[in-house]
PDB file of C-alpha atoms and ligand atoms in Angstrom:
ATOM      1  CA  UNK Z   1    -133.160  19.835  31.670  1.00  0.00           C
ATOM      2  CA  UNK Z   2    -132.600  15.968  32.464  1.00  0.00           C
ATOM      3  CA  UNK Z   3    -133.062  15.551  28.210  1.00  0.00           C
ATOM      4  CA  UNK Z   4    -130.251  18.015  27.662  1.00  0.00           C
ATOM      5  CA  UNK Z   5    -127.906  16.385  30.128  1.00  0.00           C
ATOM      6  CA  UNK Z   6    -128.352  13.243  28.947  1.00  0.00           C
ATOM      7  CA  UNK Z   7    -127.720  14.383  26.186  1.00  0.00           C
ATOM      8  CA  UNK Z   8    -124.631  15.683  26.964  1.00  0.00           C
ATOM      9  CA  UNK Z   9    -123.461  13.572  28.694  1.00  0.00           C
ATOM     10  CA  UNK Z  10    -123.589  10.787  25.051  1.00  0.00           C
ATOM     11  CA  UNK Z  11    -121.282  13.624  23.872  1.00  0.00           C
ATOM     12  CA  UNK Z  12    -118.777  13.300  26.434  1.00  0.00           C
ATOM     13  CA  UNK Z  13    -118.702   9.761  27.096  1.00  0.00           C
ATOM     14  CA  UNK Z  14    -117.049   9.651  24.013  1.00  0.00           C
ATOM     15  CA  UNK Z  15    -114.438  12.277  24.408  1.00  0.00           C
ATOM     16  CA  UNK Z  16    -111.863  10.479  26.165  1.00  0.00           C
ATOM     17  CA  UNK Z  17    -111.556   8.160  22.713  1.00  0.00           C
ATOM     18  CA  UNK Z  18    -110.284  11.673  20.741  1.00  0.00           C
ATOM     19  CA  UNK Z  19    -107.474  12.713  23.547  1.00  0.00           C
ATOM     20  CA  UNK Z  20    -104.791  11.844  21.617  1.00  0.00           C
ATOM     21  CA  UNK Z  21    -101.169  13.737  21.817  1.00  0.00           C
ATOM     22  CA  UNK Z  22    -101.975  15.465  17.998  1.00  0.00           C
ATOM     23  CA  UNK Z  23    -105.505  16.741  18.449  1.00  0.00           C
ATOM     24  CA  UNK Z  24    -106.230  20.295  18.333  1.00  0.00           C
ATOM     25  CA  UNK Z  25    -108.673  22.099  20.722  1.00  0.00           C
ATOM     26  CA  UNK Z  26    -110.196  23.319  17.621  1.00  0.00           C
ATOM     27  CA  UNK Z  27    -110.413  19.624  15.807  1.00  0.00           C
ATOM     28  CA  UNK Z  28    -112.016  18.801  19.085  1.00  0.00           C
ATOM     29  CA  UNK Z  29    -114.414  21.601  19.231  1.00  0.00           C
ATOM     30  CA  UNK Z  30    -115.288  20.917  15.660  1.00  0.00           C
ATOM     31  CA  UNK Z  31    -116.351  16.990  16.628  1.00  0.00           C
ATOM     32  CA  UNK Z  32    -118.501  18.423  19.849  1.00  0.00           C
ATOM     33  CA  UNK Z  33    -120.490  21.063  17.262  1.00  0.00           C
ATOM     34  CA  UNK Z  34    -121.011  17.827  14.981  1.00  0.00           C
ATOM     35  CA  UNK Z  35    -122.607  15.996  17.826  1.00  0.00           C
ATOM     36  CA  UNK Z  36    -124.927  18.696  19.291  1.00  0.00           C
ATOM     37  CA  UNK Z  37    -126.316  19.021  15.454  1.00  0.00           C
ATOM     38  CA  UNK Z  38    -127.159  15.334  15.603  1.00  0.00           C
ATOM     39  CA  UNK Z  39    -129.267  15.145  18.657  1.00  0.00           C
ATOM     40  CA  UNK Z  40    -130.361  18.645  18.159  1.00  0.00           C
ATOM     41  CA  UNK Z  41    -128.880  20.066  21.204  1.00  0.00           C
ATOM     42  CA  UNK Z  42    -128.954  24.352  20.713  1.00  0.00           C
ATOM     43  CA  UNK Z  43    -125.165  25.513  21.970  1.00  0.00           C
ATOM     44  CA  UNK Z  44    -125.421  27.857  24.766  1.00  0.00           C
ATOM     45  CA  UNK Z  45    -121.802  29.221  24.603  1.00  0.00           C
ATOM     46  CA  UNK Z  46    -121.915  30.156  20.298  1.00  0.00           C
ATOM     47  CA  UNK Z  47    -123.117  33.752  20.064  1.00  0.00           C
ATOM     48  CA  UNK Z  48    -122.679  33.893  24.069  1.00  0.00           C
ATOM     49  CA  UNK Z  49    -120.847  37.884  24.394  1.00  0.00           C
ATOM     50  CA  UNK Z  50    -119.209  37.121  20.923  1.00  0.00           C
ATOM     51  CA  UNK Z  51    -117.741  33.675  21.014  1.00  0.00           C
ATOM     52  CA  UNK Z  52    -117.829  32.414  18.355  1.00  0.00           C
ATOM     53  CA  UNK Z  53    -116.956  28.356  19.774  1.00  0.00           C
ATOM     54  CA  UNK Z  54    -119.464  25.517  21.378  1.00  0.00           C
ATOM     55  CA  UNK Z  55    -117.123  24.365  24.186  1.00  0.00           C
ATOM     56  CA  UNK Z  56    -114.091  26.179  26.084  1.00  0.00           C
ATOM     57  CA  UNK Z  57    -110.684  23.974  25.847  1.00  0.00           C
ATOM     58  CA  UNK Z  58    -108.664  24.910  28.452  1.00  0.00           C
ATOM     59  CA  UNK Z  59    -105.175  23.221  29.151  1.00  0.00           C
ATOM     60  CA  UNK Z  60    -102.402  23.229  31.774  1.00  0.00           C
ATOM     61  CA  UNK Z  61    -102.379  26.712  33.720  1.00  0.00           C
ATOM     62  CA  UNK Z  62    -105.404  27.979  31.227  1.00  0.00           C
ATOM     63  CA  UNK Z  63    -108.358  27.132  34.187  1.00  0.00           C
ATOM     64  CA  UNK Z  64    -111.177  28.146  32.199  1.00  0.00           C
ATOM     65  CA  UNK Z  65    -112.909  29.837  29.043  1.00  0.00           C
ATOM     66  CA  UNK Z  66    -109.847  28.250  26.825  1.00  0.00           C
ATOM     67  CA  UNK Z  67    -110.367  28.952  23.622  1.00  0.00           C
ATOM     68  CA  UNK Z  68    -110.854  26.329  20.999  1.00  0.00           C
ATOM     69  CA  UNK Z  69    -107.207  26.649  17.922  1.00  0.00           C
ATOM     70  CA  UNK Z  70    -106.154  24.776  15.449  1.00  0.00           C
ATOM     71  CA  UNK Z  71    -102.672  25.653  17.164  1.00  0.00           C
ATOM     72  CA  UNK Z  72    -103.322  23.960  20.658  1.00  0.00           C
ATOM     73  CA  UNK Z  73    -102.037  20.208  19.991  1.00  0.00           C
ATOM     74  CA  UNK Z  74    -102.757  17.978  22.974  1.00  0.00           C
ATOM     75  CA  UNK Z  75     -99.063  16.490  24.012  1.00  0.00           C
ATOM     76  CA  UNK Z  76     -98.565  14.012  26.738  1.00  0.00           C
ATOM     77  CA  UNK Z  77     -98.940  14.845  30.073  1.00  0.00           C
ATOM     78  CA  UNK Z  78    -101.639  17.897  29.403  1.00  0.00           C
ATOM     79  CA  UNK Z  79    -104.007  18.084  31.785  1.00  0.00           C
ATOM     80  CA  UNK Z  80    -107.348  19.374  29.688  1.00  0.00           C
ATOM     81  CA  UNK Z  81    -110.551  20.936  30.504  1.00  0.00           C
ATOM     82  CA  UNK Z  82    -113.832  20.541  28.094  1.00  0.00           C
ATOM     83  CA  UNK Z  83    -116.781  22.466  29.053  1.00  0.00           C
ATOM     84  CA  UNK Z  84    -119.837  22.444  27.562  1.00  0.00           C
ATOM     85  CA  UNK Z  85    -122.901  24.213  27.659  1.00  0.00           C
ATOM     86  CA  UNK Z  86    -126.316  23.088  25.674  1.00  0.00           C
ATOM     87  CA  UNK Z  87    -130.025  23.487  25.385  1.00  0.00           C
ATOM     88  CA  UNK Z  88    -133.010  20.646  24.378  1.00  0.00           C
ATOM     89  CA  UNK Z  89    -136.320  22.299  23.844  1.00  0.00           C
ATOM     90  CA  UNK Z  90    -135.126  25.734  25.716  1.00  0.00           C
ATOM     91  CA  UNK Z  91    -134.050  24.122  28.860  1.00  0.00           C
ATOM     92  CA  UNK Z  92    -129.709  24.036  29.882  1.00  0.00           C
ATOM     93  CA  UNK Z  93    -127.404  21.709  30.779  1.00  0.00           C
ATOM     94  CA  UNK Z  94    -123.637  22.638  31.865  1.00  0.00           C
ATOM     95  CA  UNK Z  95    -120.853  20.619  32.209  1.00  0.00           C
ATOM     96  CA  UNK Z  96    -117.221  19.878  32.708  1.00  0.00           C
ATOM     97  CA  UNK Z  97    -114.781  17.462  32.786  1.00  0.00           C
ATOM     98  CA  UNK Z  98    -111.062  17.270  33.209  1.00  0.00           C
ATOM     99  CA  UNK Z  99    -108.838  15.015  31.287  1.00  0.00           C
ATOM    100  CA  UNK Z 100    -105.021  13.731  31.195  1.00  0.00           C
ATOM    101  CA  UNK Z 101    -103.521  12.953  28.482  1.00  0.00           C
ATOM    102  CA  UNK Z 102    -100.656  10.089  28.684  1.00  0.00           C
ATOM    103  CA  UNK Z 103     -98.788   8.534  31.510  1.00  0.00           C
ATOM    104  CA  UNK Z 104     -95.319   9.867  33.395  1.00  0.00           C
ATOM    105  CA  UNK Z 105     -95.100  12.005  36.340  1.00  0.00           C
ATOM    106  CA  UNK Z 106     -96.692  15.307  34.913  1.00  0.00           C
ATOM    107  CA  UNK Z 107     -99.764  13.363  33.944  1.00  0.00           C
ATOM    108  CA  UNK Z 108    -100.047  12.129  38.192  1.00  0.00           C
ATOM    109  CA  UNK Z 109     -99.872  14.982  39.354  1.00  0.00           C
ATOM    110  CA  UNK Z 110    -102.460  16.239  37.076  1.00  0.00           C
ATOM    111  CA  UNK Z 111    -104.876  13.481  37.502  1.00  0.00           C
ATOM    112  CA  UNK Z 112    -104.293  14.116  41.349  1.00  0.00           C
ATOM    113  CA  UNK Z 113    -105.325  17.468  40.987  1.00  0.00           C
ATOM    114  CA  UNK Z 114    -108.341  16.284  38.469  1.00  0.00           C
ATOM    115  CA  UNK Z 115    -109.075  13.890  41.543  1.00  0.00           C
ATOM    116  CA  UNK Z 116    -109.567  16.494  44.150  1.00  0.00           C
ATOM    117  CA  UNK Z 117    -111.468  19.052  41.749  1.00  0.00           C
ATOM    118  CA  UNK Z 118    -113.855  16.412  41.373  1.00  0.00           C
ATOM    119  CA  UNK Z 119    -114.362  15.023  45.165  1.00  0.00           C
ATOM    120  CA  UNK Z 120    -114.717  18.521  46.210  1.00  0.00           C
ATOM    121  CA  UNK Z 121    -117.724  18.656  43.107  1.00  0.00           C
ATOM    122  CA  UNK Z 122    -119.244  15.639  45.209  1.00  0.00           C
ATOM    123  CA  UNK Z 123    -118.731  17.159  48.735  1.00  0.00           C
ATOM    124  CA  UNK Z 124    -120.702  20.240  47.126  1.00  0.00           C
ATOM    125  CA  UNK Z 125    -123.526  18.061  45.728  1.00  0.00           C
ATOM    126  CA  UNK Z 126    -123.778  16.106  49.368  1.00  0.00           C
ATOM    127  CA  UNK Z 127    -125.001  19.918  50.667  1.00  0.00           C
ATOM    128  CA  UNK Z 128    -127.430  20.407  47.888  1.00  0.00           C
ATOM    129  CA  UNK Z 129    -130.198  19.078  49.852  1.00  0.00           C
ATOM    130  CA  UNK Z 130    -133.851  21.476  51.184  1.00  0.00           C
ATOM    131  CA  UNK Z 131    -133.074  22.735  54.737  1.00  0.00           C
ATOM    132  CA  UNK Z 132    -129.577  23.298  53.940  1.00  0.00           C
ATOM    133  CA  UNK Z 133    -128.180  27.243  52.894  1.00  0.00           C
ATOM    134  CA  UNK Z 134    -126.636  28.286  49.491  1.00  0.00           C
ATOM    135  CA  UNK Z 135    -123.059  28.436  51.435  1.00  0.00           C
ATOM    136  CA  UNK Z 136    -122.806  24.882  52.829  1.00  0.00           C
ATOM    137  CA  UNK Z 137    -122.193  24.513  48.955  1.00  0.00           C
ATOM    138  CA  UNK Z 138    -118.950  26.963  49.250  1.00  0.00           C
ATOM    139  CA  UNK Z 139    -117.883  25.642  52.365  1.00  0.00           C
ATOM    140  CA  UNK Z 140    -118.028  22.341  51.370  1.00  0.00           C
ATOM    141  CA  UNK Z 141    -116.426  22.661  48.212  1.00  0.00           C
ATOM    142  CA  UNK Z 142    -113.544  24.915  49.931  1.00  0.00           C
ATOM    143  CA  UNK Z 143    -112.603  22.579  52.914  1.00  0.00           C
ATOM    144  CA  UNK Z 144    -112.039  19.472  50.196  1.00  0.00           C
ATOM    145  CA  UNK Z 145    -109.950  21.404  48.078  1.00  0.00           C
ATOM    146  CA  UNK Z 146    -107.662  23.077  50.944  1.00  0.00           C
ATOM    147  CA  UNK Z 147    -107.495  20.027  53.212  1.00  0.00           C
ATOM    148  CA  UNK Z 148    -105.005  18.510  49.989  1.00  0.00           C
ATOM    149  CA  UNK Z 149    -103.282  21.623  50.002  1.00  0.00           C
ATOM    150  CA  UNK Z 150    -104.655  23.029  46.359  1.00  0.00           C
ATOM    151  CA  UNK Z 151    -105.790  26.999  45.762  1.00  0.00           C
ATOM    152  CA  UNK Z 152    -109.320  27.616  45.327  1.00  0.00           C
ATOM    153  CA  UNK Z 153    -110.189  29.896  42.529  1.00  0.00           C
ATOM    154  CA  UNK Z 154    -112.140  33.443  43.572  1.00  0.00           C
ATOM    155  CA  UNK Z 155    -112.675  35.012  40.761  1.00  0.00           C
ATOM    156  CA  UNK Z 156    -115.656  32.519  38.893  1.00  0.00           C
ATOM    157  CA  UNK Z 157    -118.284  30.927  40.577  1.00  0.00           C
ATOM    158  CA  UNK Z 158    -121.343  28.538  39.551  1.00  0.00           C
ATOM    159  CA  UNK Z 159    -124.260  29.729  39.014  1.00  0.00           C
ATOM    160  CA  UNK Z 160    -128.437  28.612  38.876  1.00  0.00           C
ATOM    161  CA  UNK Z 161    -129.428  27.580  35.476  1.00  0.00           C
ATOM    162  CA  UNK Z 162    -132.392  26.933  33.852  1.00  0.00           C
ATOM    163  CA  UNK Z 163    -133.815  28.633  30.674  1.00  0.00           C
ATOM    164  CA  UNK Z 164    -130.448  30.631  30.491  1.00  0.00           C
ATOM    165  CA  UNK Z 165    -126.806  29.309  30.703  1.00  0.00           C
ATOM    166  CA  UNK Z 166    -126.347  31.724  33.483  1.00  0.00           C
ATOM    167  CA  UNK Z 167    -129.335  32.434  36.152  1.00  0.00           C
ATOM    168  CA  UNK Z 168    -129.256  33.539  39.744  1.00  0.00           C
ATOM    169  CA  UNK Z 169    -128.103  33.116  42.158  1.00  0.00           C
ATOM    170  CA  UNK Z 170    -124.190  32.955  41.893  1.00  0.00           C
ATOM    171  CA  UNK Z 171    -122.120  30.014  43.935  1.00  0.00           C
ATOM    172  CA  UNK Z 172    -118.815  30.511  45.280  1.00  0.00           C
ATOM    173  CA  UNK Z 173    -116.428  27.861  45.865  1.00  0.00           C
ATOM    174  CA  UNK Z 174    -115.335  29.292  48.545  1.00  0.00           C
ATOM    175  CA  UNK Z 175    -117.204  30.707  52.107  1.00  0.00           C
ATOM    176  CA  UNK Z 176    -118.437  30.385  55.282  1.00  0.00           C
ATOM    177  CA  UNK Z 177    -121.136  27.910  55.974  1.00  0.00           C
ATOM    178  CA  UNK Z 178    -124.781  28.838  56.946  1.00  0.00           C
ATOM    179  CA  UNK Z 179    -125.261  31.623  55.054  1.00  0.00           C
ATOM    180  CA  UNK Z 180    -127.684  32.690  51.530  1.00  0.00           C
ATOM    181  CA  UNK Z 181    -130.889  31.245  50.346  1.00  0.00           C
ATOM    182  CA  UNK Z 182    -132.313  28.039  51.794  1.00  0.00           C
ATOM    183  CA  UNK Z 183    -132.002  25.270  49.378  1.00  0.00           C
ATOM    184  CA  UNK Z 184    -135.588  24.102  48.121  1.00  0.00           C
ATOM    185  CA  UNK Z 185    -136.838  21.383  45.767  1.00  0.00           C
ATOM    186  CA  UNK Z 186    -136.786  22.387  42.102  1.00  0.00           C
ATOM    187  CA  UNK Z 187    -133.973  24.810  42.112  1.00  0.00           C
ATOM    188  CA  UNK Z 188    -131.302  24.106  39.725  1.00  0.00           C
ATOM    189  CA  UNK Z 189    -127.637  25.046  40.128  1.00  0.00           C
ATOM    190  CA  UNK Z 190    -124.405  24.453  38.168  1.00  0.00           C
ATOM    191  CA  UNK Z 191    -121.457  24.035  40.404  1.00  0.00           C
ATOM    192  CA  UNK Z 192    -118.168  23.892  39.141  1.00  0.00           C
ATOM    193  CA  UNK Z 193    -114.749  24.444  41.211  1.00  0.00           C
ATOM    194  CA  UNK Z 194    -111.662  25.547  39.473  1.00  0.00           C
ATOM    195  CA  UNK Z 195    -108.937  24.964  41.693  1.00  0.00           C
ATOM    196  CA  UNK Z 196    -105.057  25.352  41.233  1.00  0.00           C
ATOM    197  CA  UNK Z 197    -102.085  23.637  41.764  1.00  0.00           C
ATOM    198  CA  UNK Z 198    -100.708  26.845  43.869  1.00  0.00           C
ATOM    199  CA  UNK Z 199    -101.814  30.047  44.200  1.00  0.00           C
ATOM    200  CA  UNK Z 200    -105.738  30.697  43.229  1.00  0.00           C
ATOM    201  CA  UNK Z 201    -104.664  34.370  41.751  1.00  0.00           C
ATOM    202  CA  UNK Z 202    -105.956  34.418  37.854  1.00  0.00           C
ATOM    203  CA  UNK Z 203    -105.908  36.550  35.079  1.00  0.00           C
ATOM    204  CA  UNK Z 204    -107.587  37.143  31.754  1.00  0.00           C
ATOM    205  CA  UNK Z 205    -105.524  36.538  28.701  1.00  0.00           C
ATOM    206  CA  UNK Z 206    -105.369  39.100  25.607  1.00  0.00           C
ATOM    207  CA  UNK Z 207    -107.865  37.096  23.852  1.00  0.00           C
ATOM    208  CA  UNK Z 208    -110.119  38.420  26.489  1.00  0.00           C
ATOM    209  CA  UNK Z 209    -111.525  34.865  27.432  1.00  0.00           C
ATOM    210  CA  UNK Z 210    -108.916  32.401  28.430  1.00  0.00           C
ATOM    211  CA  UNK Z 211    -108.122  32.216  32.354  1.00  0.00           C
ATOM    212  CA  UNK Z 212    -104.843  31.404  33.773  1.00  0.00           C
ATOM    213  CA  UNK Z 213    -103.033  31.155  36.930  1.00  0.00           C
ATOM    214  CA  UNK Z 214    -100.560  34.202  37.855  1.00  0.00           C
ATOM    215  CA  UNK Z 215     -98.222  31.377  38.978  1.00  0.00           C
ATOM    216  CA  UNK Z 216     -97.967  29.020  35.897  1.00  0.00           C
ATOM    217  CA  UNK Z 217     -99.456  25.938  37.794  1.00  0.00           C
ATOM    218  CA  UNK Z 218    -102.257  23.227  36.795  1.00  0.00           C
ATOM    219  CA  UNK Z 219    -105.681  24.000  37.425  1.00  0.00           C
ATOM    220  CA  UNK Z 220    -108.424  21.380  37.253  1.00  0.00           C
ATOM    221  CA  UNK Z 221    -112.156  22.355  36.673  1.00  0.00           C
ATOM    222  CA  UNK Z 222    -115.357  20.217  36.846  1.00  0.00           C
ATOM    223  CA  UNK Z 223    -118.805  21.114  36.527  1.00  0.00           C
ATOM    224  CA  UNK Z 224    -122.268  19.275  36.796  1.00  0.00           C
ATOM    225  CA  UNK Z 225    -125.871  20.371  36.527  1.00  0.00           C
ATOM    226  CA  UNK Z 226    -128.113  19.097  39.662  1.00  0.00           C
ATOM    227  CA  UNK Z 227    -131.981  20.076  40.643  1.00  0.00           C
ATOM    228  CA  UNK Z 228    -132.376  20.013  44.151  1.00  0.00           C
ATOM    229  CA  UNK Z 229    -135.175  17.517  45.057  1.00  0.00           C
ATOM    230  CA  UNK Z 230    -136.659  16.555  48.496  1.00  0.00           C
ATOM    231  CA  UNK Z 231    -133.608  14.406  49.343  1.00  0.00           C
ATOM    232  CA  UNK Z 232    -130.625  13.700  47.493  1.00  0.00           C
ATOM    233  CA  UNK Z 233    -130.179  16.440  44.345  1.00  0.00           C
ATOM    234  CA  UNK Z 234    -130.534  14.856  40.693  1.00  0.00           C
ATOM    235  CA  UNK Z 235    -127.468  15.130  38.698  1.00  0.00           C
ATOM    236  CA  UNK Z 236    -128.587  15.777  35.438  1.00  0.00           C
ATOM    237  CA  UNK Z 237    -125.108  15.372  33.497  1.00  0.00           C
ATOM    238  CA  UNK Z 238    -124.087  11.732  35.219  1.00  0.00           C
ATOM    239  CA  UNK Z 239    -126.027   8.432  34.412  1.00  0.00           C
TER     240      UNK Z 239
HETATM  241  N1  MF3 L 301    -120.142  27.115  30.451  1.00  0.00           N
HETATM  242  C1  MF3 L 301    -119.376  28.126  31.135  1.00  0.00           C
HETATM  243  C2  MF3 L 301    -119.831  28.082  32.557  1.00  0.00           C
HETATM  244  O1  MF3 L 301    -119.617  27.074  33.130  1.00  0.00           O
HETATM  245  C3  MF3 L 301    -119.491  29.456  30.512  1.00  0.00           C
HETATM  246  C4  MF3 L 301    -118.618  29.598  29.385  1.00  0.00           C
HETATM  247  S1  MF3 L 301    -118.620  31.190  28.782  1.00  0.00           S
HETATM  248  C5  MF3 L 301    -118.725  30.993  27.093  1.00  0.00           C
HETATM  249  O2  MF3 L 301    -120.449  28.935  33.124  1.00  0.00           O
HETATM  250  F1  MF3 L 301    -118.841  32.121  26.547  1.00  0.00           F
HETATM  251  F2  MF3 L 301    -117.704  30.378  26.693  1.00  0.00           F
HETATM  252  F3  MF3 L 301    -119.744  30.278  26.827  1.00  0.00           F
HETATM  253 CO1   CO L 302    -121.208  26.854  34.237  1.00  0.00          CO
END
């Protein structure tokens, strides 16, 4: 699993270069297919229930499972989500980032938002630790993201990983403390919040994949893959 996150993570070190207003989601998703093939990463998402892509491009209010166009053009002040999901010799590695394009007001108050998706990642990953319950995950997750005044989103969760994309046991973003599995060296979980601008209320698009917010406003998601080890957890997509 560390192999296929490092992996990974040489793809997107080099995606901020390509997030230029005039890109497509679908020019992008094209580039990341062309990298896996190189370093012989197996996508996890192409074939996954039907889809036919090897990331999910989601922009603006879309907060997850955007699907890759040649339509989509990146314009200034987008706030973009890339997630990715691989494996190297059978093993996974998951992973998110979110990205602003360009400078100006709409672009701060996206990166704030990008900001506070990704502190309340680290608060999660602070909890991942043996002796400590699945829900001091949630808990930890939820209080970052509601103490700057941002909606948590209910309705997806991380999840373990391992052999599959998706493994047991599920992990809300959101929750009381205390509660769920103790937390014991070797497990391996992807945690990702997707939180919103306002409201958390989604909904599923006609394509049947892309999520967006009821409201209309931002969402930011981030996701790593960690393994739980007898102190601090390894995060298998950062260096
Ligand atoms: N990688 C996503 C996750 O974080 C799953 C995407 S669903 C897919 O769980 F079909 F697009 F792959
Ligand atoms: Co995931």
């Amino acid at each position: 699993m560390e192999e296929a996150g490092h992996l990974l993570l040489e793809i997107f070190d080099q995606i901020p270069a390509l997030l230029k207003p005039g890109v497509s989601t679908l020019e992008l998703d094209a580039w990341i297919e062309e990298q896996q093939k190189h370093r012989n990463l197996v996508s996890k998402m192409k074939g996954y229930r039907g889809y036919r892509h090897v990331s999910c491009i989601s922009v603006n209010d879309e907060v997850v499972h955007g699907v890759p166009n040649a339509k989509r053009i990146l314009v200034d002040g987008d706030l973009v989500k890339i997630d990715v999901c691989v494996s190297y010799n059978g093993y996974c590695a998951d992973m998110a980032r979110s990205y602003v394009i360009g400078t100006g007001n709409a672009a701060d108050q996206a990166r704030k938002l990008a900001e506070v998706a990704r502190q309340a990642l680290d608060k999660g990953i602070e909890k991942a630790r043996p002796g400590n319950r699945l829900t001091d995950i949630s808990a930890a997750i939820q209080a970052e993201v509601e103490k700057h005044g941002f909606g948590v989103v209910r309705d997806f969760a991380g999840h373990g990983i391992g052999r599959q994309m998706h493994e047991d046991p599920e992990i809300l973003n959101y929750g009381k403390a205390g509660q769920g599995p103790l937390l014991q060296p070797g497990m391996a979980f992807a945690l990702e919040p997707m939180i919103t601008q306002g409201k958390y209320d989604v909904y599923i698009t006609a394509d049947g994949w892309t999520v967006k917010t009821v409201d209309k406003s931002l969402a930011a998601h981030v996701e790593d893959t960690i393994v739980i080890t007898q102190d601090k957890p390894k995060i298998i997509t950062r260096k």
